[in-house]
């Protein structure tokens, strides 16, 4: 009865159809009035910035609550280790599938588009400005404790949240007031996020109108072969690899999981950025039944290290440029170049146009004569960014469930009930006492379960 009333009172059901209408309107405006389309481009940028504004606080609150409420610090390290090993394996699989599909379809072969090639030097310079591995590692440590929440770096927020979470573990029962305060702050942050999401149609309209106004439909049509091949590769990876692994390990259907995350997929399509759905992914995976600690470690880390869609993108774009310019890559060159790009993409994550920057930097270091070919795909990079973001998002959602299964930090009975729509997600609040509750543990008393849900630390075993 209560669930029925909540569905009827859920005004957000009108939000995402409005996003679809806004996207179609943006395409029309960008096509028929290119200058007007470019003029409204800042609307999309402003919406993305509003979403990014909320990411660091949500990551901080989620991880502090998760780690601070569980005394076994080794559990967090185990979750992180398993997650990183899984990310490495999936990145390798994504590269392999991208190479196979790219070499079979050869989307750039025979395409006479050399006239559209532009200099890629500016993108190579962006990749260079991102620094190397040590600069990336150094950037994880913020200058101050508070700056980690204002710099816009997910890894900095993750680092500080881990430190604070472990500190609260060490404080024992005296940490309970702090945890209750962080829990209240989390509810506030999610409430603000739900307000911001009402601006999604405006942001989607501005973003789509701008890109169509700049490139025109002709530019998209010319490179439709590459786009189709890239989308096909992403579908093969999501359903053929992630789907099979998820069914085998956790017994969960990838189709049901995608249906559960449908609104997040639409948001990514509208913004071409998986970051726009990161806060909602955290909330939904907690609601799904994955323990808050696991969600807090896997999801933010995955957004920096589990870039399956980006790996496929770099594969397809490299092969396309080489074939389109009549300078195909040998198999050995393909593997060496792409392994370099996957590593380099971690350091270029904070650079605007990171995908193009990483692509140009890799080509410059391995095949400089192909650098000008980067300009071939600038016009459709925005559209390829949608599939890239959807694949990255899918990979992180699946990774959270898999790591939860391997570490026994997921309530599989709740997972099935949520995916079967028996326990609907609260779109208004996004977080409540039931979201992120640890999975049932036969050795844990009901009192300790309640303490964890309420944000109080458990007793230290003596």
Short mmCIF file of C-alpha atoms in Angstrom, two decimals, residues 60-384:
data_model
loop_
_atom_site.label_atom_id
_atom_site.label_comp_id
_atom_site.label_asym_id
_atom_site.label_seq_id
_atom_site.Cartn_x
_atom_site.Cartn_y
_atom_site.Cartn_z
CA UNK A 60 33.35 11.50 1.57
CA UNK A 61 30.14 10.81 3.53
CA UNK A 62 29.67 7.33 2.07
CA UNK A 63 33.19 6.12 2.80
CA UNK A 64 33.43 7.69 6.27
CA UNK A 65 30.13 6.07 7.29
CA UNK A 66 31.10 2.73 5.79
CA UNK A 67 34.59 2.45 7.27
CA UNK A 68 33.83 4.24 10.53
CA UNK A 69 31.01 1.80 11.33
CA UNK A 70 33.07 -1.37 10.79
CA UNK A 71 35.96 -2.17 13.10
CA UNK A 72 37.76 -4.70 10.89
CA UNK A 73 40.16 -2.47 8.94
CA UNK A 74 41.44 -5.52 7.08
CA UNK A 75 38.03 -5.81 5.42
CA UNK A 76 38.53 -2.47 3.64
CA UNK A 77 41.99 -3.48 2.42
CA UNK A 78 40.65 -6.80 1.16
CA UNK A 79 37.86 -5.07 -0.75
CA UNK A 80 40.30 -2.61 -2.33
CA UNK A 81 42.79 -5.31 -3.32
CA UNK A 82 40.16 -7.50 -4.96
CA UNK A 83 38.68 -4.49 -6.74
CA UNK A 84 42.02 -3.39 -8.23
CA UNK A 85 42.80 -6.93 -9.44
CA UNK A 86 39.37 -7.12 -11.08
CA UNK A 87 39.82 -3.69 -12.71
CA UNK A 88 43.10 -4.82 -14.28
CA UNK A 89 41.51 -8.01 -15.64
CA UNK A 90 38.52 -6.17 -17.13
CA UNK A 91 40.68 -3.47 -18.73
CA UNK A 92 42.68 -6.22 -20.43
CA UNK A 93 39.47 -7.89 -21.65
CA UNK A 94 38.16 -4.57 -22.97
CA UNK A 95 41.39 -4.01 -24.91
CA UNK A 96 41.25 -7.51 -26.38
CA UNK A 97 37.63 -7.15 -27.54
CA UNK A 98 38.33 -3.72 -28.99
CA UNK A 99 41.28 -5.10 -30.96
CA UNK A 100 39.28 -8.05 -32.29
CA UNK A 101 36.25 -6.02 -33.36
CA UNK A 102 38.37 -3.19 -34.76
CA UNK A 103 40.50 -5.54 -36.86
CA UNK A 104 37.49 -7.48 -38.12
CA UNK A 105 35.30 -4.50 -39.05
CA UNK A 106 38.15 -2.09 -39.98
CA UNK A 107 35.88 0.97 -39.89
CA UNK A 108 38.50 3.35 -41.29
CA UNK A 109 39.53 1.28 -44.32
CA UNK A 110 38.58 2.88 -47.63
CA UNK A 111 37.17 6.06 -46.05
CA UNK A 112 38.40 9.08 -48.01
CA UNK A 113 38.35 11.58 -45.16
CA UNK A 114 41.95 12.75 -45.10
CA UNK A 115 40.71 16.21 -46.05
CA UNK A 116 39.04 16.52 -42.68
CA UNK A 117 42.16 15.73 -40.69
CA UNK A 118 43.27 18.51 -38.36
CA UNK A 119 46.30 18.97 -36.22
CA UNK A 120 46.27 16.93 -33.03
CA UNK A 121 49.17 18.85 -31.49
CA UNK A 122 46.91 20.73 -29.08
CA UNK A 123 45.56 17.47 -27.67
CA UNK A 124 49.04 16.02 -27.36
CA UNK A 125 50.01 19.12 -25.39
CA UNK A 126 47.05 18.51 -23.06
CA UNK A 127 48.24 14.97 -22.45
CA UNK A 128 51.75 16.23 -21.74
CA UNK A 129 50.42 18.80 -19.26
CA UNK A 130 48.73 16.01 -17.30
CA UNK A 131 52.15 14.82 -16.14
CA UNK A 132 53.44 11.30 -15.60
CA UNK A 133 52.79 8.56 -13.09
CA UNK A 134 54.45 10.34 -10.17
CA UNK A 135 52.46 13.52 -10.85
CA UNK A 136 49.28 11.43 -10.82
CA UNK A 137 50.20 9.80 -7.49
CA UNK A 138 51.25 13.13 -5.99
CA UNK A 139 47.91 14.62 -7.00
CA UNK A 140 46.06 12.12 -4.79
CA UNK A 141 47.27 13.91 -1.64
CA UNK A 142 45.46 17.27 -1.19
CA UNK A 143 47.13 20.41 0.11
CA UNK A 144 44.68 20.64 3.03
CA UNK A 145 42.04 18.42 4.59
CA UNK A 146 39.22 20.66 3.37
CA UNK A 147 40.62 21.22 -0.13
CA UNK A 148 39.92 17.58 -0.94
CA UNK A 149 36.21 18.47 -0.93
CA UNK A 150 36.62 21.61 -3.03
CA UNK A 151 39.25 20.66 -5.62
CA UNK A 152 36.85 18.42 -7.58
CA UNK A 153 39.19 15.41 -7.41
CA UNK A 154 37.45 12.13 -6.61
CA UNK A 155 40.73 10.48 -5.63
CA UNK A 156 41.57 13.25 -3.16
CA UNK A 157 38.13 12.96 -1.57
CA UNK A 158 38.58 9.18 -1.45
CA UNK A 159 41.99 9.50 0.23
CA UNK A 160 40.81 11.90 2.93
CA UNK A 161 37.64 9.86 3.55
CA UNK A 162 39.74 6.74 4.10
CA UNK A 163 41.97 8.56 6.59
CA UNK A 164 38.98 9.99 8.48
CA UNK A 165 37.15 6.67 8.42
CA UNK A 166 40.07 4.76 9.92
CA UNK A 167 40.53 7.52 12.51
CA UNK A 168 36.90 7.12 13.57
CA UNK A 169 37.48 3.37 13.83
CA UNK A 170 40.30 4.03 16.28
CA UNK A 171 38.16 6.40 18.38
CA UNK A 172 35.75 3.62 19.35
CA UNK A 173 32.40 4.49 20.89
CA UNK A 174 33.29 8.17 21.17
CA UNK A 175 33.02 8.41 17.38
CA UNK A 176 29.24 7.81 17.47
CA UNK A 177 28.25 11.54 17.51
CA UNK A 178 30.56 12.25 14.58
CA UNK A 179 29.10 9.37 12.57
CA UNK A 180 25.56 10.54 13.28
CA UNK A 181 26.54 14.00 12.06
CA UNK A 182 28.07 12.59 8.86
CA UNK A 183 24.91 10.51 8.31
CA UNK A 184 22.77 13.64 8.60
CA UNK A 185 25.11 15.43 6.21
CA UNK A 186 24.76 12.58 3.72
CA UNK A 187 20.98 12.93 3.76
CA UNK A 188 21.34 16.67 3.15
CA UNK A 189 23.75 16.13 0.25
CA UNK A 190 21.48 13.63 -1.45
CA UNK A 191 18.52 15.97 -0.99
CA UNK A 192 20.44 18.77 -2.71
CA UNK A 193 21.36 16.36 -5.50
CA UNK A 194 17.70 15.44 -6.05
CA UNK A 195 16.95 19.17 -6.46
CA UNK A 196 19.78 19.64 -8.97
CA UNK A 197 18.55 16.74 -11.10
CA UNK A 198 15.40 18.69 -11.92
CA UNK A 199 17.65 20.85 -14.10
CA UNK A 200 18.66 17.82 -16.21
CA UNK A 201 16.36 18.71 -19.17
CA UNK A 202 17.88 22.20 -19.38
CA UNK A 203 21.42 20.83 -19.21
CA UNK A 204 20.70 18.12 -21.79
CA UNK A 205 19.18 20.66 -24.18
CA UNK A 206 22.19 22.95 -23.98
CA UNK A 207 24.77 20.16 -24.36
CA UNK A 208 23.12 18.50 -27.36
CA UNK A 209 22.27 21.77 -29.13
CA UNK A 210 25.87 22.92 -28.75
CA UNK A 211 27.51 19.80 -30.18
CA UNK A 212 25.10 19.54 -33.13
CA UNK A 213 25.48 23.26 -33.77
CA UNK A 214 29.26 22.91 -33.89
CA UNK A 215 29.58 19.72 -35.93
CA UNK A 216 26.34 19.60 -37.90
CA UNK A 217 24.58 16.41 -38.85
CA UNK A 218 26.85 15.94 -41.88
CA UNK A 219 29.94 15.51 -39.69
CA UNK A 220 28.12 12.85 -37.69
CA UNK A 221 26.93 11.06 -40.82
CA UNK A 222 30.40 10.96 -42.38
CA UNK A 223 31.83 9.07 -39.45
CA UNK A 224 28.79 6.90 -38.71
CA UNK A 225 30.78 3.74 -39.50
CA UNK A 226 33.22 4.35 -36.66
CA UNK A 227 30.41 5.23 -34.27
CA UNK A 228 28.47 2.07 -35.16
CA UNK A 229 31.56 -0.10 -34.72
CA UNK A 230 32.34 1.50 -31.36
CA UNK A 231 28.79 1.09 -30.08
CA UNK A 232 28.78 -2.53 -31.25
CA UNK A 233 32.02 -3.21 -29.39
CA UNK A 234 30.63 -1.69 -26.20
CA UNK A 235 27.47 -3.82 -26.48
CA UNK A 236 29.54 -6.95 -26.97
CA UNK A 237 31.60 -6.12 -23.92
CA UNK A 238 28.67 -5.23 -21.64
CA UNK A 239 26.44 -8.18 -22.55
CA UNK A 240 29.02 -10.71 -23.71
CA UNK A 241 31.65 -10.20 -21.00
CA UNK A 242 30.20 -8.29 -18.05
CA UNK A 243 26.84 -10.05 -18.38
CA UNK A 244 28.36 -13.53 -18.44
CA UNK A 245 30.71 -12.81 -15.51
CA UNK A 246 27.88 -11.28 -13.46
CA UNK A 247 25.58 -14.25 -14.09
CA UNK A 248 28.33 -16.79 -13.37
CA UNK A 249 29.68 -15.21 -10.18
CA UNK A 250 26.63 -13.54 -8.62
CA UNK A 251 23.73 -15.19 -10.44
CA UNK A 252 22.36 -11.77 -11.40
CA UNK A 253 20.93 -10.84 -14.80
CA UNK A 254 22.69 -7.93 -16.52
CA UNK A 255 19.37 -7.02 -18.17
CA UNK A 256 17.66 -6.60 -14.79
CA UNK A 257 20.58 -4.57 -13.48
CA UNK A 258 20.45 -2.27 -16.51
CA UNK A 259 16.69 -1.89 -16.06
CA UNK A 260 17.26 -0.94 -12.42
CA UNK A 261 19.79 1.72 -13.49
CA UNK A 262 17.76 2.95 -16.48
CA UNK A 263 17.43 6.54 -15.25
CA UNK A 264 21.16 6.79 -14.70
CA UNK A 265 21.80 5.56 -18.25
CA UNK A 266 19.49 8.25 -19.61
CA UNK A 267 21.30 10.89 -17.58
CA UNK A 268 24.64 9.74 -19.01
CA UNK A 269 23.26 9.85 -22.56
CA UNK A 270 22.03 13.38 -21.99
CA UNK A 271 25.35 14.63 -20.57
CA UNK A 272 27.86 12.24 -22.25
CA UNK A 273 29.54 11.92 -18.87
CA UNK A 274 29.40 8.97 -16.49
CA UNK A 275 30.40 11.35 -13.66
CA UNK A 276 26.89 12.83 -13.77
CA UNK A 277 25.53 9.48 -12.53
CA UNK A 278 28.21 8.69 -9.93
CA UNK A 279 26.28 10.00 -6.90
CA UNK A 280 23.15 8.10 -7.92
CA UNK A 281 25.18 4.92 -8.52
CA UNK A 282 26.47 5.07 -4.94
CA UNK A 283 22.95 5.49 -3.58
CA UNK A 284 21.44 2.79 -5.77
CA UNK A 285 24.12 0.18 -5.10
CA UNK A 286 23.65 0.71 -1.36
CA UNK A 287 19.88 0.34 -1.80
CA UNK A 288 20.49 -2.79 -3.87
CA UNK A 289 22.00 -4.50 -0.84
CA UNK A 290 25.77 -3.99 -1.17
CA UNK A 291 27.43 -2.99 2.10
CA UNK A 292 28.24 0.70 2.36
CA UNK A 293 31.95 0.03 2.89
CA UNK A 294 32.21 -1.93 -0.35
CA UNK A 295 30.27 0.64 -2.34
CA UNK A 296 32.36 3.47 -0.89
CA UNK A 297 35.64 1.83 -1.92
CA UNK A 298 34.74 0.21 -5.26
CA UNK A 299 32.68 2.92 -6.97
CA UNK A 300 34.96 5.97 -6.51
CA UNK A 301 38.08 3.89 -7.21
CA UNK A 302 36.46 2.37 -10.28
CA UNK A 303 35.75 5.81 -11.72
CA UNK A 304 39.52 6.36 -11.93
CA UNK A 305 40.82 2.85 -12.59
CA UNK A 306 37.97 0.82 -14.10
CA UNK A 307 37.71 2.57 -17.47
CA UNK A 308 36.47 -0.23 -19.72
CA UNK A 309 34.69 2.12 -22.11
CA UNK A 310 37.74 4.36 -22.36
CA UNK A 311 39.95 1.35 -23.18
CA UNK A 312 37.60 0.35 -25.99
CA UNK A 313 37.42 3.94 -27.23
CA UNK A 314 41.21 4.26 -27.42
CA UNK A 315 41.39 0.95 -29.28
CA UNK A 316 38.76 1.81 -31.88
CA UNK A 317 39.97 5.39 -32.39
CA UNK A 318 43.60 4.34 -32.88
CA UNK A 319 42.76 1.65 -35.43
CA UNK A 320 40.35 3.97 -37.24
CA UNK A 321 42.88 6.80 -37.57
CA UNK A 322 45.61 4.48 -38.78
CA UNK A 323 43.36 2.78 -41.36
CA UNK A 324 41.73 6.02 -42.53
CA UNK A 325 45.14 7.58 -43.16
CA UNK A 326 46.37 4.49 -44.98
CA UNK A 327 48.97 3.65 -42.33
CA UNK A 328 47.58 0.59 -40.51
CA UNK A 329 49.14 -0.58 -37.27
CA UNK A 330 50.81 -3.96 -36.96
CA UNK A 331 49.51 -6.21 -34.17
CA UNK A 332 52.58 -5.61 -32.01
CA UNK A 333 52.23 -1.86 -32.46
CA UNK A 334 48.55 -2.05 -31.54
CA UNK A 335 49.20 -3.86 -28.27
CA UNK A 336 52.11 -1.65 -27.20
CA UNK A 337 50.31 1.57 -28.08
CA UNK A 338 47.07 0.66 -26.37
CA UNK A 339 48.70 -0.61 -23.17
CA UNK A 340 50.50 2.71 -22.98
CA UNK A 341 47.23 4.61 -23.47
CA UNK A 342 45.36 2.72 -20.75
CA UNK A 343 48.09 3.61 -18.24
CA UNK A 344 48.32 7.20 -19.49
CA UNK A 345 44.56 7.72 -19.24
CA UNK A 346 44.84 7.58 -15.43
CA UNK A 347 47.07 10.64 -15.43
CA UNK A 348 44.97 12.56 -17.96
CA UNK A 349 41.73 12.02 -16.11
CA UNK A 350 41.54 15.58 -14.80
CA UNK A 351 42.33 17.22 -18.16
CA UNK A 352 39.51 18.63 -20.27
CA UNK A 353 39.07 16.38 -23.30
CA UNK A 354 41.00 13.61 -21.55
CA UNK A 355 40.01 10.98 -24.14
CA UNK A 356 41.36 12.98 -27.08
CA UNK A 357 44.37 14.11 -25.05
CA UNK A 358 45.33 10.54 -24.15
CA UNK A 359 44.80 9.38 -27.74
CA UNK A 360 46.99 12.17 -29.12
CA UNK A 361 49.69 11.65 -26.49
CA UNK A 362 49.90 7.94 -27.29
CA UNK A 363 50.07 8.49 -31.04
CA UNK A 364 52.73 11.16 -30.63
CA UNK A 365 54.93 8.84 -28.60
CA UNK A 366 54.48 5.73 -30.77
CA UNK A 367 53.43 6.85 -34.28
CA UNK A 368 53.89 10.65 -34.64
CA UNK A 369 52.84 10.56 -38.29
CA UNK A 370 49.31 9.65 -37.19
CA UNK A 371 48.93 12.62 -34.85
CA UNK A 372 47.06 14.82 -37.33
CA UNK A 373 44.45 12.08 -37.65
CA UNK A 374 43.09 12.93 -34.20
CA UNK A 375 41.15 15.74 -35.87
CA UNK A 376 39.16 13.13 -37.80
CA UNK A 377 37.15 12.15 -34.75
CA UNK A 378 36.85 15.46 -32.91
CA UNK A 379 33.40 16.03 -34.41
CA UNK A 380 31.96 12.80 -33.07
CA UNK A 381 33.91 12.51 -29.83
CA UNK A 382 30.90 13.92 -27.96
CA UNK A 383 28.66 11.14 -29.32
CA UNK A 384 31.25 8.44 -28.69
#
